[in-house]
Each structure stands twice: as C-alpha cells, then as structure tokens.
mmCIF file of C-alpha atoms in Angstrom:
data_model
loop_
_atom_site.group_PDB
_atom_site.id
_atom_site.type_symbol
_atom_site.label_atom_id
_atom_site.label_comp_id
_atom_site.label_asym_id
_atom_site.label_seq_id
_atom_site.Cartn_x
_atom_site.Cartn_y
_atom_site.Cartn_z
ATOM 1 C CA MET A 1 28.800 -110.377 55.000
ATOM 2 C CA ARG A 2 28.143 -107.305 56.739
ATOM 3 C CA GLU A 3 24.733 -106.861 57.587
ATOM 4 C CA SER A 4 23.907 -103.166 56.769
ATOM 5 C CA SER A 5 23.153 -100.476 59.672
ATOM 6 C CA GLN A 6 19.958 -100.073 61.381
ATOM 7 C CA GLY A 7 18.998 -103.940 60.788
ATOM 8 C CA VAL A 8 18.530 -103.621 56.887
ATOM 9 C CA THR A 9 20.185 -106.274 54.653
ATOM 10 C CA VAL A 10 21.018 -104.992 51.204
ATOM 11 C CA VAL A 11 20.500 -107.766 48.460
ATOM 12 C CA ALA A 12 21.243 -106.973 44.936
ATOM 13 C CA LEU A 13 20.119 -109.098 42.354
ATOM 14 C CA LEU A 14 22.413 -108.720 39.180
ATOM 15 C CA ALA A 15 20.647 -109.473 36.173
ATOM 16 C CA ASP A 16 21.608 -110.089 32.747
ATOM 17 C CA PRO A 17 19.885 -108.013 30.444
ATOM 18 C CA ASP A 18 16.260 -108.908 28.844
ATOM 19 C CA ALA A 19 14.684 -111.604 30.364
ATOM 20 C CA PRO A 20 17.014 -112.277 33.169
ATOM 21 C CA THR A 21 16.455 -108.545 34.235
ATOM 22 C CA GLU A 22 12.296 -108.528 33.995
ATOM 23 C CA ILE A 23 12.380 -111.653 35.828
ATOM 24 C CA ALA A 24 14.543 -109.642 38.850
ATOM 25 C CA GLN A 25 12.318 -107.116 38.448
ATOM 26 C CA ARG A 26 9.232 -109.221 39.158
ATOM 27 C CA LEU A 27 11.465 -110.414 41.951
ATOM 28 C CA ALA A 28 12.273 -107.314 43.623
ATOM 29 C CA GLN A 29 8.339 -106.948 44.335
ATOM 30 C CA VAL A 30 7.535 -109.376 46.861
ATOM 31 C CA LEU A 31 10.506 -110.846 48.101
ATOM 32 C CA PRO A 32 11.069 -107.949 50.440
ATOM 33 C CA ALA A 33 8.076 -109.218 51.963
ATOM 34 C CA ARG A 34 8.689 -112.512 51.881
ATOM 35 C CA LEU A 35 12.015 -112.502 53.467
ATOM 36 C CA ALA A 36 10.992 -110.737 55.925
ATOM 37 C CA ASP A 37 8.005 -112.728 56.852
ATOM 38 C CA LYS A 38 10.345 -115.805 57.568
ATOM 39 C CA PRO A 39 11.049 -116.789 60.974
ATOM 40 C CA GLY A 40 13.717 -115.834 62.781
ATOM 41 C CA GLN A 41 15.070 -113.043 61.075
ATOM 42 C CA GLY A 42 14.831 -109.744 62.749
ATOM 43 C CA ARG A 43 16.086 -107.370 59.896
ATOM 44 C CA ARG A 44 14.316 -105.973 57.091
ATOM 45 C CA PHE A 45 15.894 -106.918 53.481
ATOM 46 C CA ASP A 46 15.872 -104.041 50.941
ATOM 47 C CA VAL A 47 16.084 -105.774 47.172
ATOM 48 C CA GLU A 48 17.949 -103.389 44.106
ATOM 49 C CA VAL A 49 17.794 -104.515 40.876
ATOM 50 C CA VAL A 50 20.740 -104.101 38.890
ATOM 51 C CA SER A 51 20.950 -104.772 35.128
ATOM 52 C CA GLU A 52 24.395 -105.580 33.254
ATOM 53 C CA PRO A 53 25.933 -108.272 31.222
ATOM 54 C CA PHE A 54 28.052 -109.591 33.648
ATOM 55 C CA THR A 55 28.152 -113.044 31.627
ATOM 56 C CA VAL A 56 29.480 -111.389 28.475
ATOM 57 C CA GLY A 57 32.364 -113.299 26.586
ATOM 58 C CA THR A 58 32.613 -116.150 29.315
ATOM 59 C CA GLU A 59 30.627 -119.145 30.519
ATOM 60 C CA ASP A 60 33.548 -119.718 33.084
ATOM 61 C CA LEU A 61 32.457 -120.172 36.540
ATOM 62 C CA SER A 62 35.838 -118.757 38.004
ATOM 63 C CA THR A 63 35.468 -115.151 36.137
ATOM 64 C CA LEU A 64 31.938 -115.277 36.371
ATOM 65 C CA THR A 65 32.256 -115.345 40.165
ATOM 66 C CA ARG A 66 35.142 -112.848 40.222
ATOM 67 C CA ARG A 67 33.193 -110.136 38.584
ATOM 68 C CA ILE A 68 30.346 -110.929 41.058
ATOM 69 C CA MET A 69 32.217 -110.167 43.820
ATOM 70 C CA ASP A 70 34.118 -107.129 42.166
ATOM 71 C CA ARG A 71 30.399 -105.370 41.642
ATOM 72 C CA ARG A 72 29.539 -106.778 45.508
ATOM 73 C CA ARG A 73 33.089 -104.896 46.830
ATOM 74 C CA ALA A 74 32.545 -102.114 44.326
ATOM 75 C CA GLU A 75 28.519 -101.123 46.336
ATOM 76 C CA HIS A 76 29.023 -102.285 49.325
ATOM 77 C CA TRP A 77 26.138 -104.796 48.642
ATOM 78 C CA ASP A 78 25.274 -107.387 51.851
ATOM 79 C CA ILE A 79 24.308 -110.140 49.312
ATOM 80 C CA VAL A 80 24.151 -110.108 45.827
ATOM 81 C CA VAL A 81 22.606 -112.811 43.780
ATOM 82 C CA ALA A 82 23.366 -113.242 39.843
ATOM 83 C CA LEU A 83 20.814 -114.094 37.491
ATOM 84 C CA THR A 84 21.697 -115.333 33.912
ATOM 85 C CA ASP A 85 19.616 -116.984 30.752
ATOM 86 C CA LEU A 86 22.905 -118.751 29.840
ATOM 87 C CA PRO A 87 23.149 -122.354 30.638
ATOM 88 C CA LEU A 88 26.321 -122.914 32.404
ATOM 89 C CA HIS A 89 28.218 -126.425 33.692
ATOM 90 C CA SER A 90 30.408 -127.465 36.172
ATOM 91 C CA HIS A 91 32.539 -130.919 36.147
ATOM 92 C CA GLY A 92 30.295 -132.015 33.588
ATOM 93 C CA ARG A 93 26.950 -131.094 34.947
ATOM 94 C CA LYS A 94 24.633 -128.423 34.285
ATOM 95 C CA LEU A 95 24.801 -125.741 37.107
ATOM 96 C CA VAL A 96 21.528 -124.533 39.076
ATOM 97 C CA VAL A 97 23.081 -122.237 41.532
ATOM 98 C CA ASP A 98 26.425 -121.770 42.682
ATOM 99 C CA LEU A 99 26.952 -120.033 46.849
ATOM 100 C CA SER A 100 29.675 -118.655 48.610
ATOM 101 C CA HIS A 101 28.603 -118.002 52.570
ATOM 102 C CA GLU A 102 31.918 -116.220 53.363
ATOM 103 C CA LEU A 103 31.670 -114.094 50.698
ATOM 104 C CA GLY A 104 27.792 -113.125 50.285
ATOM 105 C CA LEU A 105 26.577 -113.891 46.782
ATOM 106 C CA ALA A 106 25.245 -116.273 44.612
ATOM 107 C CA LEU A 107 24.976 -117.482 40.885
ATOM 108 C CA LEU A 108 21.682 -118.356 39.264
ATOM 109 C CA SER A 109 21.382 -120.094 35.540
ATOM 110 C CA LEU A 110 17.834 -119.698 35.001
ATOM 111 C CA PRO A 111 17.502 -122.190 32.248
ATOM 112 C CA ALA A 112 18.378 -125.002 34.575
ATOM 113 C CA LEU A 113 14.949 -124.039 36.762
ATOM 114 C CA GLY A 114 13.130 -125.356 33.757
ATOM 115 C CA GLY A 115 10.364 -124.234 31.173
ATOM 116 C CA LEU A 116 7.521 -124.761 33.445
ATOM 117 C CA ARG A 117 5.854 -122.755 36.339
ATOM 118 C CA PHE A 118 9.138 -120.788 35.878
ATOM 119 C CA ARG A 119 8.726 -117.521 38.240
ATOM 120 C CA GLY A 120 7.196 -119.530 41.045
ATOM 121 C CA ARG A 121 10.886 -121.672 40.516
ATOM 122 C CA ALA A 122 12.598 -118.610 39.896
ATOM 123 C CA LEU A 123 11.075 -116.732 43.228
ATOM 124 C CA ARG A 124 11.215 -119.962 45.887
ATOM 125 C CA ALA A 125 15.292 -120.867 43.974
ATOM 126 C CA VAL A 126 16.055 -116.815 44.835
ATOM 127 C CA GLU A 127 14.307 -116.627 48.249
ATOM 128 C CA GLU A 128 16.354 -119.994 49.616
ATOM 129 C CA THR A 129 19.204 -118.521 48.085
ATOM 130 C CA VAL A 130 19.385 -115.320 49.720
ATOM 131 C CA LEU A 131 18.536 -117.219 53.531
ATOM 132 C CA SER A 132 21.104 -119.176 52.603
ATOM 133 C CA LEU A 133 23.421 -116.710 52.714
ATOM 134 C CA ALA A 134 21.893 -114.562 55.457
ATOM 135 C CA SER A 135 21.970 -117.203 57.634
ATOM 136 C CA ARG A 136 26.067 -116.865 57.752
ATOM 137 C CA GLN A 137 25.783 -113.837 59.990
ATOM 138 C CA ALA A 138 23.207 -116.052 62.472
ATOM 139 C CA THR A 139 24.830 -119.001 63.082
ATOM 140 C CA GLY A 140 28.222 -117.623 62.999
ATOM 141 C CA ALA A 141 31.429 -117.782 60.561
ATOM 142 C CA GLY A 142 32.683 -120.535 61.866
ATOM 143 C CA GLU A 143 29.679 -122.672 60.803
ATOM 144 C CA PRO A 144 30.428 -125.138 57.662
ATOM 145 C CA PRO A 145 28.666 -123.809 54.447
ATOM 146 C CA GLN A 146 27.657 -127.725 54.099
ATOM 147 C CA ARG A 147 25.317 -127.134 56.663
ATOM 148 C CA GLN A 148 23.461 -124.505 55.583
ATOM 149 C CA PRO A 149 21.378 -125.914 52.633
ATOM 150 C CA LEU A 150 18.351 -124.545 50.687
ATOM 151 C CA GLY A 151 15.590 -126.643 51.974
ATOM 152 C CA ARG A 152 12.617 -126.377 49.531
ATOM 153 C CA PHE A 153 14.550 -125.806 46.523
ATOM 154 C CA VAL A 154 15.850 -129.457 46.043
ATOM 155 C CA SER A 155 12.471 -131.289 47.088
ATOM 156 C CA ARG A 156 10.812 -129.406 44.909
ATOM 157 C CA LEU A 157 12.993 -128.841 42.084
ATOM 158 C CA ALA A 158 13.963 -132.413 41.538
ATOM 159 C CA PRO A 159 16.037 -133.472 40.532
ATOM 160 C CA VAL A 160 18.364 -130.698 41.580
ATOM 161 C CA HIS A 161 21.063 -132.124 44.264
ATOM 162 C CA PRO A 162 24.226 -131.137 45.279
ATOM 163 C CA GLY A 163 27.395 -131.378 42.713
ATOM 164 C CA PRO A 164 31.373 -131.630 43.199
ATOM 165 C CA ILE A 165 32.973 -128.300 44.362
ATOM 166 C CA GLY A 166 36.927 -127.849 43.168
ATOM 167 C CA GLU A 167 39.387 -126.794 45.683
ATOM 168 C CA GLU A 168 40.616 -123.990 44.108
ATOM 169 C CA GLU A 169 36.815 -122.512 43.734
ATOM 170 C CA THR A 170 35.714 -120.127 46.494
ATOM 171 C CA THR A 171 32.042 -121.521 46.226
ATOM 172 C CA ASP A 172 31.191 -123.693 49.024
ATOM 173 C CA LEU A 173 27.496 -125.028 48.476
ATOM 174 C CA ARG A 174 26.631 -126.070 44.312
ATOM 175 C CA TYR A 175 23.238 -127.584 42.892
ATOM 176 C CA VAL A 176 23.960 -129.061 39.674
ATOM 177 C CA VAL A 177 20.940 -131.218 37.185
ATOM 178 C CA SER A 178 22.069 -134.137 35.574
ATOM 179 C CA GLY A 179 20.729 -137.503 33.755
ATOM 180 C CA PRO A 180 17.610 -137.404 31.040
ATOM 181 C CA ARG A 181 15.007 -135.044 33.270
ATOM 182 C CA GLY A 182 18.101 -132.758 33.618
ATOM 183 C CA TYR A 183 18.938 -132.325 30.367
ATOM 184 C CA LEU A 184 14.684 -132.116 29.472
ATOM 185 C CA ARG A 185 14.697 -129.393 32.130
ATOM 186 C CA VAL A 186 17.643 -127.079 30.981
ATOM 187 C CA LEU A 187 16.759 -127.523 27.728
ATOM 188 C CA GLY A 188 12.929 -126.454 28.672
ATOM 189 C CA GLY A 189 14.665 -123.331 30.379
ATOM 190 C CA MET A 190 16.677 -122.596 27.244
ATOM 191 C CA VAL A 191 13.434 -122.744 25.428
ATOM 192 C CA ARG A 192 11.528 -120.605 27.318
ATOM 193 C CA ALA A 193 13.946 -118.144 27.102
ATOM 194 C CA ASN A 194 14.150 -118.034 23.823
ATOM 195 C CA GLN A 195 10.401 -117.007 23.652
ATOM 196 C CA PRO A 196 9.833 -118.881 20.952
ATOM 197 C CA TRP A 197 6.695 -117.059 20.284
ATOM 198 C CA ARG A 198 8.405 -114.356 18.698
ATOM 199 C CA LEU A 199 9.184 -116.025 15.851
ATOM 200 C CA VAL A 200 5.884 -115.476 14.293
ATOM 201 C CA PRO A 201 6.189 -111.542 13.976
ATOM 202 C CA GLY A 202 9.809 -112.253 12.811
ATOM 203 C CA LEU A 203 8.770 -113.646 10.050
ATOM 204 C CA SER A 204 6.725 -111.031 8.430
ATOM 205 C CA LYS A 205 8.497 -112.073 4.740
ATOM 206 C CA ALA A 206 7.719 -115.392 5.260
ATOM 207 C CA LEU A 207 4.018 -114.896 6.610
ATOM 208 C CA ALA A 208 3.228 -113.170 3.807
ATOM 209 C CA ALA A 209 4.585 -115.954 1.012
ATOM 210 C CA ALA A 210 2.655 -118.193 3.098
ATOM 211 C CA LEU A 211 -0.652 -116.576 3.113
ATOM 212 C CA ALA A 212 -0.360 -115.504 -0.012
ATOM 213 C CA THR A 213 0.443 -118.709 -1.474
ATOM 214 C CA GLY A 214 -2.508 -120.324 0.852
ATOM 215 C CA ALA A 215 -5.350 -117.845 -0.764
ATOM 216 C CA VAL A 216 -4.021 -118.808 -4.149
ATOM 217 C CA ALA A 217 -4.510 -122.687 -3.256
ATOM 218 C CA THR A 218 -7.550 -122.429 -1.593
ATOM 219 C CA VAL A 219 -9.162 -121.452 -5.303
ATOM 220 C CA ASN A 220 -7.523 -123.570 -7.248
ATOM 221 C CA SER A 221 -9.525 -126.703 -8.165
ATOM 222 C CA THR A 222 -6.734 -128.892 -8.275
ATOM 223 C CA VAL A 223 -5.904 -128.746 -5.038
ATOM 224 C CA TRP A 224 -9.790 -129.363 -4.295
ATOM 225 C CA GLY A 225 -9.085 -132.896 -6.444
ATOM 226 C CA LEU A 226 -5.989 -133.393 -4.322
ATOM 227 C CA SER A 227 -7.506 -132.423 -0.762
ATOM 228 C CA GLU A 228 -10.152 -135.091 -1.668
ATOM 229 C CA ALA A 229 -8.416 -138.189 -2.490
ATOM 230 C CA LEU A 230 -5.521 -137.475 0.067
ATOM 231 C CA SER A 231 -6.421 -139.508 3.202
ATOM 232 C CA THR A 232 -5.633 -138.606 6.833
ATOM 233 C CA PRO A 233 -2.268 -140.470 6.920
ATOM 234 C CA ARG A 234 -1.246 -138.306 3.993
ATOM 235 C CA LEU A 235 -2.341 -135.383 5.169
ATOM 236 C CA VAL A 236 -0.665 -136.491 8.511
ATOM 237 C CA ILE A 237 2.490 -136.710 6.302
ATOM 238 C CA ALA A 238 2.233 -133.173 4.533
ATOM 239 C CA MET A 239 1.916 -131.329 7.478
ATOM 240 C CA VAL A 240 4.719 -132.916 9.070
ATOM 241 C CA GLY A 241 6.900 -132.796 5.605
ATOM 242 C CA SER A 242 6.317 -128.995 5.745
ATOM 243 C CA VAL A 243 6.825 -128.347 9.044
ATOM 244 C CA ALA A 244 10.177 -130.122 9.312
ATOM 245 C CA LEU A 245 10.850 -128.291 5.598
ATOM 246 C CA MET A 246 10.277 -124.759 7.259
ATOM 247 C CA ILE A 247 12.157 -125.637 10.448
ATOM 248 C CA GLY A 248 15.449 -127.066 8.378
ATOM 249 C CA TRP A 249 15.241 -124.191 5.672
ATOM 250 C CA LEU A 250 14.983 -121.887 8.854
ATOM 251 C CA ILE A 251 17.962 -123.457 10.420
ATOM 252 C CA VAL A 252 19.926 -123.765 7.494
ATOM 253 C CA ASP A 253 19.609 -120.535 5.607
ATOM 254 C CA ALA A 254 20.027 -118.001 9.161
ATOM 255 C CA HIS A 255 23.127 -120.245 9.710
ATOM 256 C CA LEU A 256 21.490 -121.169 13.433
ATOM 257 C CA TRP A 257 23.282 -124.325 13.336
ATOM 258 C CA HIS A 258 25.888 -123.875 15.852
ATOM 259 C CA ARG A 259 29.141 -125.998 15.075
ATOM 260 C CA SER A 260 31.554 -127.435 18.011
ATOM 261 C CA THR A 261 35.063 -125.828 17.781
ATOM 262 C CA GLU A 262 36.159 -128.095 20.291
ATOM 263 C CA ALA A 263 36.719 -132.346 20.315
ATOM 264 C CA SER A 264 36.162 -132.337 24.008
ATOM 265 C CA PRO A 265 32.986 -134.503 25.610
ATOM 266 C CA GLU A 266 31.712 -131.733 27.456
ATOM 267 C CA GLU A 267 31.981 -129.150 24.533
ATOM 268 C CA ARG A 268 30.491 -131.504 22.423
ATOM 269 C CA LYS A 269 27.600 -131.877 25.198
ATOM 270 C CA ARG A 270 27.017 -128.480 25.089
ATOM 271 C CA THR A 271 27.195 -127.758 21.275
ATOM 272 C CA ALA A 272 24.017 -130.429 20.975
ATOM 273 C CA LEU A 273 22.360 -128.986 24.239
ATOM 274 C CA TYR A 274 22.569 -125.536 22.236
ATOM 275 C CA ASN A 275 21.647 -127.216 18.691
ATOM 276 C CA ALA A 276 18.445 -128.956 20.457
ATOM 277 C CA SER A 277 17.253 -126.052 21.950
ATOM 278 C CA THR A 278 17.181 -124.200 18.225
ATOM 279 C CA VAL A 279 15.288 -126.851 17.175
ATOM 280 C CA VAL A 280 12.954 -126.779 19.492
ATOM 281 C CA THR A 281 12.621 -123.115 19.996
ATOM 282 C CA VAL A 282 12.367 -123.127 15.631
ATOM 283 C CA GLY A 283 9.915 -125.914 15.851
ATOM 284 C CA ILE A 284 7.112 -124.137 18.351
ATOM 285 C CA GLY A 285 7.536 -120.969 16.086
ATOM 286 C CA VAL A 286 6.875 -122.713 13.018
ATOM 287 C CA ALA A 287 3.923 -124.895 14.517
ATOM 288 C CA VAL A 288 1.790 -121.846 15.861
ATOM 289 C CA CYS A 289 2.716 -120.755 12.202
ATOM 290 C CA TYR A 290 1.179 -123.248 10.658
ATOM 291 C CA ALA A 291 -1.941 -123.102 12.896
ATOM 292 C CA GLY A 292 -2.278 -119.439 12.326
ATOM 293 C CA LEU A 293 -2.487 -120.628 9.071
ATOM 294 C CA LEU A 294 -4.664 -123.059 9.161
ATOM 295 C CA VAL A 295 -7.112 -120.758 11.156
ATOM 296 C CA ILE A 296 -6.879 -118.355 8.279
ATOM 297 C CA ASN A 297 -7.032 -120.790 4.948
ATOM 298 C CA LEU A 298 -10.416 -122.017 6.924
ATOM 299 C CA ALA A 299 -11.540 -118.345 7.255
ATOM 300 C CA TRP A 300 -10.866 -117.551 3.348
ATOM 301 C CA ALA A 301 -12.263 -121.238 2.335
ATOM 302 C CA LEU A 302 -15.770 -120.549 4.033
ATOM 303 C CA PHE A 303 -15.667 -117.369 2.519
ATOM 304 C CA ILE A 304 -14.949 -117.760 -0.992
ATOM 305 C CA LEU A 305 -16.109 -121.236 -1.990
ATOM 306 C CA ASN A 306 -18.872 -121.840 -3.803
ATOM 307 C CA ASP A 307 -21.089 -125.000 -3.045
ATOM 308 C CA GLU A 308 -22.314 -125.284 -7.035
ATOM 309 C CA VAL A 309 -18.752 -124.928 -8.582
ATOM 310 C CA PHE A 310 -16.979 -127.263 -5.572
ATOM 311 C CA ALA A 311 -19.437 -129.974 -6.096
ATOM 312 C CA GLU A 312 -19.123 -129.529 -10.166
ATOM 313 C CA MET A 313 -15.136 -129.915 -9.811
ATOM 314 C CA THR A 314 -14.393 -132.630 -7.568
ATOM 315 C CA ARG A 315 -18.210 -134.334 -7.706
ATOM 316 C CA THR A 316 -18.276 -134.009 -3.841
ATOM 317 C CA PRO A 317 -20.847 -132.120 -2.107
ATOM 318 C CA LEU A 318 -18.839 -129.287 -0.073
ATOM 319 C CA GLN A 319 -19.546 -129.610 4.120
ATOM 320 C CA ALA A 320 -17.889 -129.370 6.973
ATOM 321 C CA THR A 321 -15.276 -132.152 6.306
ATOM 322 C CA GLU A 322 -14.779 -131.053 3.177
ATOM 323 C CA TYR A 323 -13.785 -127.308 3.805
ATOM 324 C CA TRP A 324 -11.456 -129.114 6.655
ATOM 325 C CA THR A 325 -9.497 -131.125 4.769
ATOM 326 C CA LEU A 326 -8.870 -128.352 2.222
ATOM 327 C CA SER A 327 -7.897 -125.766 5.033
ATOM 328 C CA TRP A 328 -5.360 -128.032 6.619
ATOM 329 C CA PHE A 329 -4.043 -129.567 3.018
ATOM 330 C CA VAL A 330 -3.550 -125.777 2.277
ATOM 331 C CA ALA A 331 -1.771 -125.035 5.312
ATOM 332 C CA SER A 332 1.031 -127.382 4.116
ATOM 333 C CA ILE A 333 1.540 -126.316 1.171
ATOM 334 C CA ALA A 334 1.648 -122.566 2.189
ATOM 335 C CA THR A 335 4.030 -123.250 5.161
ATOM 336 C CA VAL A 336 6.375 -124.763 2.144
ATOM 337 C CA GLY A 337 5.719 -121.392 0.175
ATOM 338 C CA GLY A 338 6.992 -119.421 3.318
ATOM 339 C CA ALA A 339 9.512 -121.171 3.616
ATOM 340 C CA LEU A 340 10.556 -120.118 0.510
ATOM 341 C CA GLY A 341 9.839 -116.738 1.611
ATOM 342 C CA SER A 342 11.760 -117.146 4.746
ATOM 343 C CA GLY A 343 14.795 -116.926 1.920
ATOM 344 C CA LEU A 344 13.738 -112.873 2.142
ATOM 345 C CA GLU A 345 14.654 -112.512 5.579
ATOM 346 C CA SER A 346 17.518 -111.089 6.707
ATOM 347 C CA ASP A 347 19.887 -113.589 9.170
ATOM 348 C CA GLU A 348 20.094 -111.409 11.696
ATOM 349 C CA ALA A 349 16.200 -110.811 11.537
ATOM 350 C CA ILE A 350 15.663 -114.617 12.069
ATOM 351 C CA ARG A 351 18.193 -114.643 14.957
ATOM 352 C CA ALA A 352 16.338 -111.608 16.373
ATOM 353 C CA ALA A 353 13.748 -113.607 16.573
ATOM 354 C CA ALA A 354 14.652 -117.036 17.330
ATOM 355 C CA TYR A 355 17.262 -116.605 20.244
ATOM 356 C CA SER A 356 17.472 -114.228 23.569
ATOM 357 C CA LYS A 357 19.622 -111.548 23.512
ATOM 358 C CA ARG A 358 22.512 -113.265 25.613
ATOM 359 C CA GLU A 359 22.294 -115.906 23.337
ATOM 360 C CA GLN A 360 22.181 -113.671 20.551
ATOM 361 C CA GLU A 361 25.493 -111.561 21.638
ATOM 362 C CA ARG A 362 26.976 -115.274 22.757
ATOM 363 C CA ARG A 363 26.733 -116.723 19.011
ATOM 364 C CA ARG A 364 28.310 -113.709 17.594
ATOM 365 C CA MET A 365 30.949 -113.344 19.966
ATOM 366 C CA LEU A 366 32.139 -117.548 18.746
ATOM 367 C CA ALA A 367 31.705 -115.717 15.386
ATOM 368 C CA ASP A 368 33.692 -112.993 15.507
ATOM 369 C CA ASP A 369 36.140 -114.926 17.268
ATOM 370 C CA HIS A 370 36.551 -117.903 13.998
ATOM 371 C CA GLY A 371 36.501 -115.339 11.794
ATOM 372 C CA GLU A 372 32.826 -116.345 10.099
#
C-alpha cells in the first residue's frame, strides 16, 4: 500500500450502481471523521466514491479481484473497498469480505450483512476493513496478514468467521458466513437489496384490477352473506390462499423462477438461494398490497354500505365486526382479481419492480447466454 503525500490516505469506495452506490455515498459522508478519530491514526483519510459495474458478467472472485486491482493501479488509490449487492461464494461458503493487505484492496458482499440494521453494519464493516488495510503500513510489510483481523466485525456480525483461502489466491484474509443463521442473513440481505416495497407501485395494472374487483364485491349481497357465514379459520385460509395465488402467478407469469444450468451442488445451492429471495421479495410486496387493499376496502365499506339494506339481506345488524369480516373477505377476492390483472403487466415491468438493478442485469445476461 502506498500512502499519499502530506499524510493523506486516499480511500476509494468502488460500488456497483444502484443500492451499493447509495450506501457508499452515505458512508463517504461520515467515514473520514470516524477513521480520523481512531487512536494511532496519524493521518487523514480522503474517501471518494466511484460508481462502476465492476461485477458485470461474472461472480468469480479471482476475476473480480483482478478488476479491482486494475482500477486501483490506474487511479493510484491507496486503498480500495469494492461494494456489491450480489451474493458471492467461496469454497461453498457465502462470502462477507475478502481482503488483500499486500494489494491494498477489499471486496465486500453487502447481502451477507443481513437485512436489519444494514447501514450500521455496512459502516462498521467498511471502517474495520479500511483500518485493517491501513495498518499494513504501520506494522510493516513483513507482518503476517493473519495477525491483522477485523476487530468488532466478527463479534458484532456473528455468525461471521474466517474462511479458507486457496494457495493461488491473492486474498490473505477472508470472512464468510455459514450454517442456517448465515443462510438467513444472506437471504435477508438479498431481499433488502431487491427492495420489495417497490413492487407495489410497479404493479399498477394489477392493483387497478384488484381495486375494481374489491369495489364491486363490497356492494354484492352474495359476498355479504358469504362473509357472515365464513368462520375466522376459513377467512384466514382465503387470505393465505389468495396471497399464495398472487405470488405464484407473478413468479410463473413473469418467469422469475431461476433454473440451474449446472449440476454442481454449489450451483444448486446458489439457485435455491436466488429463488428463495424471489419468493420472499414477491411475498413481502404482495402482503403490503393485501394490507393496502384491506384498508381501502374497509374505508369503501364504511362509506357505501347502508345498515338497513345490509340487515335486510343478511339478517345481521351492520356493526364493527361485520365491517371487518366483509373487508377482510373482499381483500382476498380482490387479491385474486389482482393476480389476473397482473397478466396485463409486462415481464420487464415486474422484474424491474421485484429485483435490484444488478440482479436484473445478472438474470438478463443468463437468459441471453442460454438463448431464452
């Protein structure tokens, strides 16, 4: 690592477009002050953000490391930390961060940080990574890299632990996650990167169909009678069934299900992880839509229903319980209508709503490679 003149260390955050770039820009605002406040740092850190799709076309760690190394040499950065929202794998484990103290670079896979308290975890991870790389000069070039672990990174981000490194790799320190907790952490990070709440505005035609279905069903006397006759368990079954139907229809109709093209166990695990993130992402988006339909249908019922007409048709007075059960049942009916209406959406629109930009590009390239 080369330290810049006048005691300034130039740190570049090389970030994939979209979410990683947004994270990097936020980190750049607070990282210099946090690094300067660390004891033993007799230098100033200059942090800059470079948005560039350095992971395009590959998830191979050695290829990504070469790309990062080439960019560092071309720009004469002292330290470069690359951020991506793609889940990366190493020796069958899910990668958190790769460090090369000799080359002054690191590669951080953001999904491995999980979906909760993400910004704080990203800040600690990048901070510890930069300090570990910067300590190379302070301790001398002969210091073994394994003696420069990330301090709080492991203890606060359990189940993160050191991972194996191949003899031919330039990496000298690696952290991975494994086991069920590690799987759930990466899955949560992938879902967060997809930003499932974007699915709601992305399904405008489906929502229009659902709202129209709900509006008509609310004033249908047959629906009134059914809502009164259904027990709570059956209402729950109707809700779960309609949501599951909507999720399945979106995934099948928009071709969101990822199929493995290789027979290796690692590829099958990777495919299962991508599909799990798809189901959870779409599921959260549909659940938000369902809750919105429930509220809208309740407001519509309060406005449109007449006590005397309802009581005459159902022989039940219109009270708070009746408003609630009717709106609940209508929300399930409307969700089925929305599933049918989603067929009017283009596949690209649904993919854009369900996936991050990097995941969209990855899937598009896979489809092009296999002529789909």
